[in-house]
Amino acid sequence: MKNDSSSKIIPFYGGIKPKLFEIERRCMDRKGKVIEYLDERLPDGLVLDVGAGNGFTAEKLSREGRLVLPMEPDEKMIDRSKNLIWCNGVAQSIPFHANTFDAMYSTWAFFFDGIKDIDEGLSEVERVVKDGGRIVIVDNYGDDEFCSYSPNDITSSVDPWVQRGYEYEVIHTEFIFDHVREAKELLTFYFGEQGNQVNTTTLEYKVVAYTKVLSKSDR
Ligand SMILES: C[S@@+](CC[C@H](N)C(=O)[O-])C[C@H]1O[C@@H](n2cnc3c(N)ncnc32)[C@H](O)[C@@H]1O
């Protein structure tokens, strides 16, 4: 029987198709522009990664003075070979006391267009992050080669984030595959037959980062 928390998990393929997820994580943002962006903006102290996947980003952002806690609800995603302290939880119900974290980020997880309880997740994030702490949410910006292969709209809408008081920046990065066949394998999985039309190893990819410094006194 499902408990309350598991019913709040958005299904993700990574745990059941690890080879494809390995291609995704290795090739998307291969030059590390998103990591660089986050690294420059996140403070030292305690930082929460919501929907951390296999801990790829949390591992890269960890450094002396900055402890990044990856929170991931899907047991199959967790990579215990990484030197990380894993936390089991969902965005809608974050298992920490109020004002615990100096900052929080989330990369391509939970905060997608059309998720009905996105504001429940955001209020949880704003509860556990301290006054003056930064929140960064990363998603697809669209208007790029990568998204042009999708038959559906997989881009994030900026306006609702601006209305919630977030600023945004576009990070220009790329998917860089080792072979065209690798690009075809991943894009066909994502997008069906349209993905099979890819004929290059490098795809322009625009990423949006929504960011806000919390001011709890405004409430
Ligand atoms: C697209 S993956 C992104 C993983 C990682 N952030 C990255 O950049 O590689 C989305 C992750 O969010 C997790 N997830 C699903 N439902 C969630 C929820 N309600 N709250 C937090 N994370 C969730 C999934 O298990 C999956 O690992």
mmCIF file of C-alpha atoms and ligand atoms in Angstrom:
data_model
loop_
_atom_site.group_PDB
_atom_site.id
_atom_site.type_symbol
_atom_site.label_atom_id
_atom_site.label_comp_id
_atom_site.label_asym_id
_atom_site.label_seq_id
_atom_site.Cartn_x
_atom_site.Cartn_y
_atom_site.Cartn_z
ATOM 1 C CA MET A 1 0.000 0.000 0.000
ATOM 2 C CA LYS A 2 1.269 3.494 -0.826
ATOM 3 C CA ASN A 3 1.961 5.812 2.056
ATOM 4 C CA ASP A 4 1.165 9.509 1.799
ATOM 5 C CA SER A 5 4.674 10.501 0.798
ATOM 6 C CA SER A 6 5.076 7.965 -2.034
ATOM 7 C CA SER A 7 1.853 9.194 -3.647
ATOM 8 C CA LYS A 8 3.519 12.616 -3.934
ATOM 9 C CA ILE A 9 6.469 11.349 -5.983
ATOM 10 C CA ILE A 10 6.551 12.290 -9.667
ATOM 11 C CA PRO A 11 7.649 9.104 -11.490
ATOM 12 C CA PHE A 12 11.096 9.399 -13.068
ATOM 13 C CA TYR A 13 12.807 6.922 -15.406
ATOM 14 C CA GLY A 14 16.340 7.230 -13.970
ATOM 15 C CA GLY A 15 16.118 4.413 -11.422
ATOM 16 C CA ILE A 16 14.758 1.834 -13.866
ATOM 17 C CA LYS A 17 16.840 2.864 -16.891
ATOM 18 C CA PRO A 18 20.222 3.684 -15.361
ATOM 19 C CA LYS A 19 22.116 3.462 -18.677
ATOM 20 C CA LEU A 20 19.944 6.140 -20.271
ATOM 21 C CA PHE A 21 20.167 8.307 -17.170
ATOM 22 C CA GLU A 22 23.943 7.954 -17.271
ATOM 23 C CA ILE A 23 23.888 9.382 -20.828
ATOM 24 C CA GLU A 24 21.588 12.215 -19.734
ATOM 25 C CA ARG A 25 23.718 13.265 -16.754
ATOM 26 C CA ARG A 26 27.018 12.977 -18.623
ATOM 27 C CA CYS A 27 25.901 14.831 -21.760
ATOM 28 C CA MET A 28 23.471 17.533 -20.640
ATOM 29 C CA ASP A 29 25.368 20.656 -19.556
ATOM 30 C CA ARG A 30 28.619 18.840 -20.319
ATOM 31 C CA LYS A 31 30.663 21.987 -19.819
ATOM 32 C CA GLY A 32 29.177 22.481 -16.337
ATOM 33 C CA LYS A 33 27.608 25.918 -16.911
ATOM 34 C CA VAL A 34 24.684 25.141 -14.580
ATOM 35 C CA ILE A 35 27.045 23.882 -11.881
ATOM 36 C CA GLU A 36 29.153 27.027 -12.295
ATOM 37 C CA TYR A 37 26.048 29.235 -12.030
ATOM 38 C CA LEU A 38 24.911 27.503 -8.821
ATOM 39 C CA ASP A 39 28.379 27.400 -7.331
ATOM 40 C CA GLU A 40 28.754 31.171 -7.739
ATOM 41 C CA ARG A 41 25.397 31.960 -6.147
ATOM 42 C CA LEU A 42 25.058 29.454 -3.309
ATOM 43 C CA PRO A 43 26.601 30.349 0.036
ATOM 44 C CA ASP A 44 28.642 28.304 2.450
ATOM 45 C CA GLY A 45 26.707 26.630 5.253
ATOM 46 C CA LEU A 46 23.904 24.090 4.852
ATOM 47 C CA VAL A 47 22.290 23.823 1.405
ATOM 48 C CA LEU A 48 19.303 21.621 0.442
ATOM 49 C CA ASP A 49 19.021 19.955 -2.999
ATOM 50 C CA VAL A 50 15.349 19.066 -3.650
ATOM 51 C CA GLY A 51 14.877 16.091 -6.020
ATOM 52 C CA ALA A 52 18.594 15.423 -6.073
ATOM 53 C CA GLY A 53 18.493 12.398 -8.396
ATOM 54 C CA ASN A 54 21.755 10.459 -8.099
ATOM 55 C CA GLY A 55 23.518 13.339 -6.325
ATOM 56 C CA PHE A 56 25.456 14.500 -9.410
ATOM 57 C CA THR A 57 24.951 18.202 -8.657
ATOM 58 C CA ALA A 58 25.135 17.900 -4.868
ATOM 59 C CA GLU A 59 28.513 16.190 -5.132
ATOM 60 C CA LYS A 60 29.892 18.870 -7.444
ATOM 61 C CA LEU A 61 28.663 21.741 -5.240
ATOM 62 C CA SER A 62 29.957 20.268 -1.974
ATOM 63 C CA ARG A 63 33.087 21.922 -0.670
ATOM 64 C CA GLU A 64 34.775 22.738 2.590
ATOM 65 C CA GLY A 65 32.387 25.016 4.483
ATOM 66 C CA ARG A 66 29.375 24.092 2.329
ATOM 67 C CA LEU A 67 27.413 20.957 3.206
ATOM 68 C CA VAL A 68 24.927 20.084 0.463
ATOM 69 C CA LEU A 69 22.149 17.712 1.598
ATOM 70 C CA PRO A 70 20.564 15.798 -1.298
ATOM 71 C CA MET A 71 16.861 15.051 -0.708
ATOM 72 C CA GLU A 72 15.582 12.315 -3.034
ATOM 73 C CA PRO A 73 12.394 10.263 -2.573
ATOM 74 C CA ASP A 74 13.155 7.481 -5.088
ATOM 75 C CA GLU A 75 15.390 4.902 -3.422
ATOM 76 C CA LYS A 76 16.460 3.604 -6.864
ATOM 77 C CA MET A 77 18.026 6.946 -7.757
ATOM 78 C CA ILE A 78 20.383 7.103 -4.794
ATOM 79 C CA ASP A 79 24.073 6.596 -5.531
ATOM 80 C CA ARG A 80 25.632 5.558 -2.258
ATOM 81 C CA SER A 81 29.129 5.569 -3.730
ATOM 82 C CA LYS A 82 28.989 9.366 -3.512
ATOM 83 C CA ASN A 83 30.185 10.926 -0.286
ATOM 84 C CA LEU A 84 26.805 12.504 0.529
ATOM 85 C CA ILE A 85 24.321 12.386 3.411
ATOM 86 C CA TRP A 86 21.058 11.297 1.776
ATOM 87 C CA CYS A 87 17.690 12.496 2.947
ATOM 88 C CA ASN A 88 14.369 10.861 1.984
ATOM 89 C CA GLY A 89 11.603 13.380 1.367
ATOM 90 C CA VAL A 90 9.345 15.136 -1.101
ATOM 91 C CA ALA A 91 9.097 18.834 -1.909
ATOM 92 C CA GLN A 92 5.521 18.982 -0.595
ATOM 93 C CA SER A 93 6.619 17.869 2.887
ATOM 94 C CA ILE A 94 10.284 18.581 3.649
ATOM 95 C CA PRO A 95 11.406 16.627 6.732
ATOM 96 C CA PHE A 96 13.265 19.452 8.480
ATOM 97 C CA HIS A 97 12.461 22.133 11.022
ATOM 98 C CA ALA A 98 11.810 25.704 9.880
ATOM 99 C CA ASN A 99 14.840 27.912 9.188
ATOM 100 C CA THR A 100 17.333 25.037 8.863
ATOM 101 C CA PHE A 101 19.050 25.839 5.538
ATOM 102 C CA ASP A 102 21.194 28.727 4.346
ATOM 103 C CA ALA A 103 20.008 28.087 0.780
ATOM 104 C CA MET A 104 18.147 25.623 -1.416
ATOM 105 C CA TYR A 105 18.217 24.644 -5.077
ATOM 106 C CA SER A 106 16.447 22.193 -7.341
ATOM 107 C CA THR A 107 17.536 21.135 -10.833
ATOM 108 C CA TRP A 108 14.848 19.821 -13.189
ATOM 109 C CA ALA A 109 12.842 18.358 -10.329
ATOM 110 C CA PHE A 110 9.262 18.747 -9.080
ATOM 111 C CA PHE A 111 8.862 22.496 -9.852
ATOM 112 C CA PHE A 112 7.494 21.934 -13.347
ATOM 113 C CA ASP A 113 4.630 23.672 -15.158
ATOM 114 C CA GLY A 114 1.346 21.928 -14.481
ATOM 115 C CA ILE A 115 2.320 20.275 -11.175
ATOM 116 C CA LYS A 116 -0.723 21.026 -9.052
ATOM 117 C CA ASP A 117 1.040 21.267 -5.706
ATOM 118 C CA ILE A 118 3.982 23.401 -6.858
ATOM 119 C CA ASP A 119 3.029 26.166 -4.381
ATOM 120 C CA GLU A 120 2.822 23.621 -1.576
ATOM 121 C CA GLY A 121 6.438 22.700 -2.466
ATOM 122 C CA LEU A 122 7.515 26.326 -2.605
ATOM 123 C CA SER A 123 5.986 27.156 0.762
ATOM 124 C CA GLU A 124 7.803 24.154 2.239
ATOM 125 C CA VAL A 125 11.065 25.395 0.723
ATOM 126 C CA GLU A 126 10.447 28.884 2.084
ATOM 127 C CA ARG A 127 9.706 27.403 5.503
ATOM 128 C CA VAL A 128 12.970 25.444 5.799
ATOM 129 C CA VAL A 129 15.251 28.144 4.323
ATOM 130 C CA LYS A 130 16.409 30.891 6.695
ATOM 131 C CA ASP A 131 15.543 34.562 6.275
ATOM 132 C CA GLY A 132 18.006 36.007 3.747
ATOM 133 C CA GLY A 133 18.677 32.569 2.224
ATOM 134 C CA ARG A 134 18.696 32.038 -1.538
ATOM 135 C CA ILE A 135 16.370 29.742 -3.490
ATOM 136 C CA VAL A 136 17.300 28.639 -7.028
ATOM 137 C CA ILE A 137 15.031 26.546 -9.266
ATOM 138 C CA VAL A 138 16.444 25.273 -12.587
ATOM 139 C CA ASP A 139 14.372 24.110 -15.584
ATOM 140 C CA ASN A 140 14.233 24.124 -19.405
ATOM 141 C CA TYR A 141 13.972 27.618 -20.905
ATOM 142 C CA GLY A 142 13.106 26.442 -24.406
ATOM 143 C CA ASP A 143 13.618 28.288 -27.703
ATOM 144 C CA ASP A 144 16.622 26.053 -28.425
ATOM 145 C CA GLU A 145 17.726 23.100 -30.557
ATOM 146 C CA PHE A 146 17.168 20.542 -27.793
ATOM 147 C CA CYS A 147 13.516 21.442 -27.129
ATOM 148 C CA SER A 148 12.812 21.737 -30.867
ATOM 149 C CA TYR A 149 12.861 17.908 -31.063
ATOM 150 C CA SER A 150 10.041 17.550 -28.541
ATOM 151 C CA PRO A 151 6.514 17.075 -29.893
ATOM 152 C CA ASN A 152 5.232 18.541 -26.596
ATOM 153 C CA ASP A 153 5.973 21.770 -24.790
ATOM 154 C CA ILE A 154 8.641 20.885 -22.212
ATOM 155 C CA THR A 155 9.609 24.457 -21.397
ATOM 156 C CA SER A 156 9.036 26.352 -18.200
ATOM 157 C CA SER A 157 6.711 29.397 -18.167
ATOM 158 C CA VAL A 158 8.545 32.408 -16.799
ATOM 159 C CA ASP A 159 5.531 34.596 -15.929
ATOM 160 C CA PRO A 160 4.180 32.608 -12.944
ATOM 161 C CA TRP A 161 7.650 32.717 -11.389
ATOM 162 C CA VAL A 162 7.954 36.465 -11.869
ATOM 163 C CA GLN A 163 4.511 36.827 -10.290
ATOM 164 C CA ARG A 164 5.779 34.832 -7.296
ATOM 165 C CA GLY A 165 8.631 37.339 -6.893
ATOM 166 C CA TYR A 166 11.423 35.342 -8.527
ATOM 167 C CA GLU A 167 14.020 36.825 -10.870
ATOM 168 C CA TYR A 168 15.292 34.722 -13.737
ATOM 169 C CA GLU A 169 18.403 34.272 -15.816
ATOM 170 C CA VAL A 170 19.011 32.155 -18.903
ATOM 171 C CA ILE A 171 22.069 29.892 -18.883
ATOM 172 C CA HIS A 172 23.324 29.004 -22.356
ATOM 173 C CA THR A 173 24.631 25.472 -22.335
ATOM 174 C CA GLU A 174 24.698 22.374 -24.556
ATOM 175 C CA PHE A 175 24.044 18.676 -24.689
ATOM 176 C CA ILE A 176 27.306 17.209 -25.960
ATOM 177 C CA PHE A 177 27.111 13.515 -26.853
ATOM 178 C CA ASP A 178 30.034 11.190 -27.613
ATOM 179 C CA HIS A 179 28.297 9.836 -30.736
ATOM 180 C CA VAL A 180 25.244 10.655 -32.847
ATOM 181 C CA ARG A 181 23.883 7.210 -31.940
ATOM 182 C CA GLU A 182 23.987 8.203 -28.263
ATOM 183 C CA ALA A 183 22.086 11.412 -29.087
ATOM 184 C CA LYS A 184 19.506 9.395 -31.034
ATOM 185 C CA GLU A 185 19.137 6.870 -28.203
ATOM 186 C CA LEU A 186 18.365 9.522 -25.572
ATOM 187 C CA LEU A 187 16.247 11.802 -27.753
ATOM 188 C CA THR A 188 14.189 8.907 -29.122
ATOM 189 C CA PHE A 189 13.520 7.817 -25.565
ATOM 190 C CA TYR A 190 12.451 11.351 -24.619
ATOM 191 C CA PHE A 191 10.625 12.415 -27.753
ATOM 192 C CA GLY A 192 9.784 9.315 -29.832
ATOM 193 C CA GLU A 193 10.436 9.238 -33.585
ATOM 194 C CA GLN A 194 11.198 12.993 -33.731
ATOM 195 C CA GLY A 195 14.281 12.347 -31.606
ATOM 196 C CA ASN A 196 15.609 9.977 -34.243
ATOM 197 C CA GLN A 197 16.058 12.928 -36.608
ATOM 198 C CA VAL A 198 18.981 14.296 -34.590
ATOM 199 C CA ASN A 199 22.160 14.167 -36.643
ATOM 200 C CA THR A 200 24.720 15.926 -34.522
ATOM 201 C CA THR A 201 26.578 15.396 -31.245
ATOM 202 C CA THR A 202 26.111 18.968 -29.961
ATOM 203 C CA LEU A 203 22.719 20.513 -29.239
ATOM 204 C CA GLU A 204 22.152 24.064 -28.047
ATOM 205 C CA TYR A 205 20.319 23.959 -24.719
ATOM 206 C CA LYS A 206 18.947 26.960 -22.806
ATOM 207 C CA VAL A 207 18.274 26.574 -19.122
ATOM 208 C CA VAL A 208 16.363 28.989 -16.906
ATOM 209 C CA ALA A 209 17.276 29.655 -13.277
ATOM 210 C CA TYR A 210 14.617 31.278 -11.084
ATOM 211 C CA THR A 211 16.070 32.828 -8.001
ATOM 212 C CA LYS A 212 14.926 34.680 -4.925
ATOM 213 C CA VAL A 213 16.521 35.832 -1.697
ATOM 214 C CA LEU A 214 13.992 35.140 1.034
ATOM 215 C CA SER A 215 12.707 38.023 3.069
ATOM 216 C CA LYS A 216 10.562 36.555 5.796
ATOM 217 C CA SER A 217 9.782 39.972 7.292
ATOM 218 C CA ASP A 218 7.697 40.850 4.153
ATOM 219 C CA ARG A 219 5.091 38.244 5.071
HETATM 220 C C1 LIG B 1 14.543 14.902 -13.666
HETATM 221 S S1 LIG B 1 15.164 14.186 -12.178
HETATM 222 C C2 LIG B 1 16.405 15.381 -11.762
HETATM 223 C C3 LIG B 1 17.426 14.836 -10.828
HETATM 224 C C4 LIG B 1 18.538 15.811 -10.429
HETATM 225 N N1 LIG B 1 18.038 17.015 -9.812
HETATM 226 C C5 LIG B 1 19.396 16.157 -11.603
HETATM 227 O O1 LIG B 1 19.514 17.349 -11.967
HETATM 228 O O2 LIG B 1 19.992 15.232 -12.177
HETATM 229 C C6 LIG B 1 13.849 14.549 -11.031
HETATM 230 C C7 LIG B 1 14.040 13.932 -9.637
HETATM 231 O O3 LIG B 1 13.014 14.421 -8.759
HETATM 232 C C8 LIG B 1 12.601 13.350 -7.926
HETATM 233 N N2 LIG B 1 11.227 13.624 -7.440
HETATM 234 C C9 LIG B 1 10.072 13.080 -7.878
HETATM 235 N N3 LIG B 1 9.027 13.534 -7.166
HETATM 236 C C10 LIG B 1 9.529 14.419 -6.259
HETATM 237 C C11 LIG B 1 8.933 15.213 -5.242
HETATM 238 N N4 LIG B 1 7.628 15.206 -5.053
HETATM 239 N N5 LIG B 1 9.747 15.979 -4.495
HETATM 240 C C12 LIG B 1 11.084 16.002 -4.702
HETATM 241 N N6 LIG B 1 11.699 15.260 -5.664
HETATM 242 C C13 LIG B 1 10.932 14.478 -6.432
HETATM 243 C C14 LIG B 1 12.685 12.142 -8.838
HETATM 244 O O4 LIG B 1 12.728 10.933 -8.091
HETATM 245 C C15 LIG B 1 13.944 12.420 -9.635
HETATM 246 O O5 LIG B 1 15.081 11.870 -9.036
#
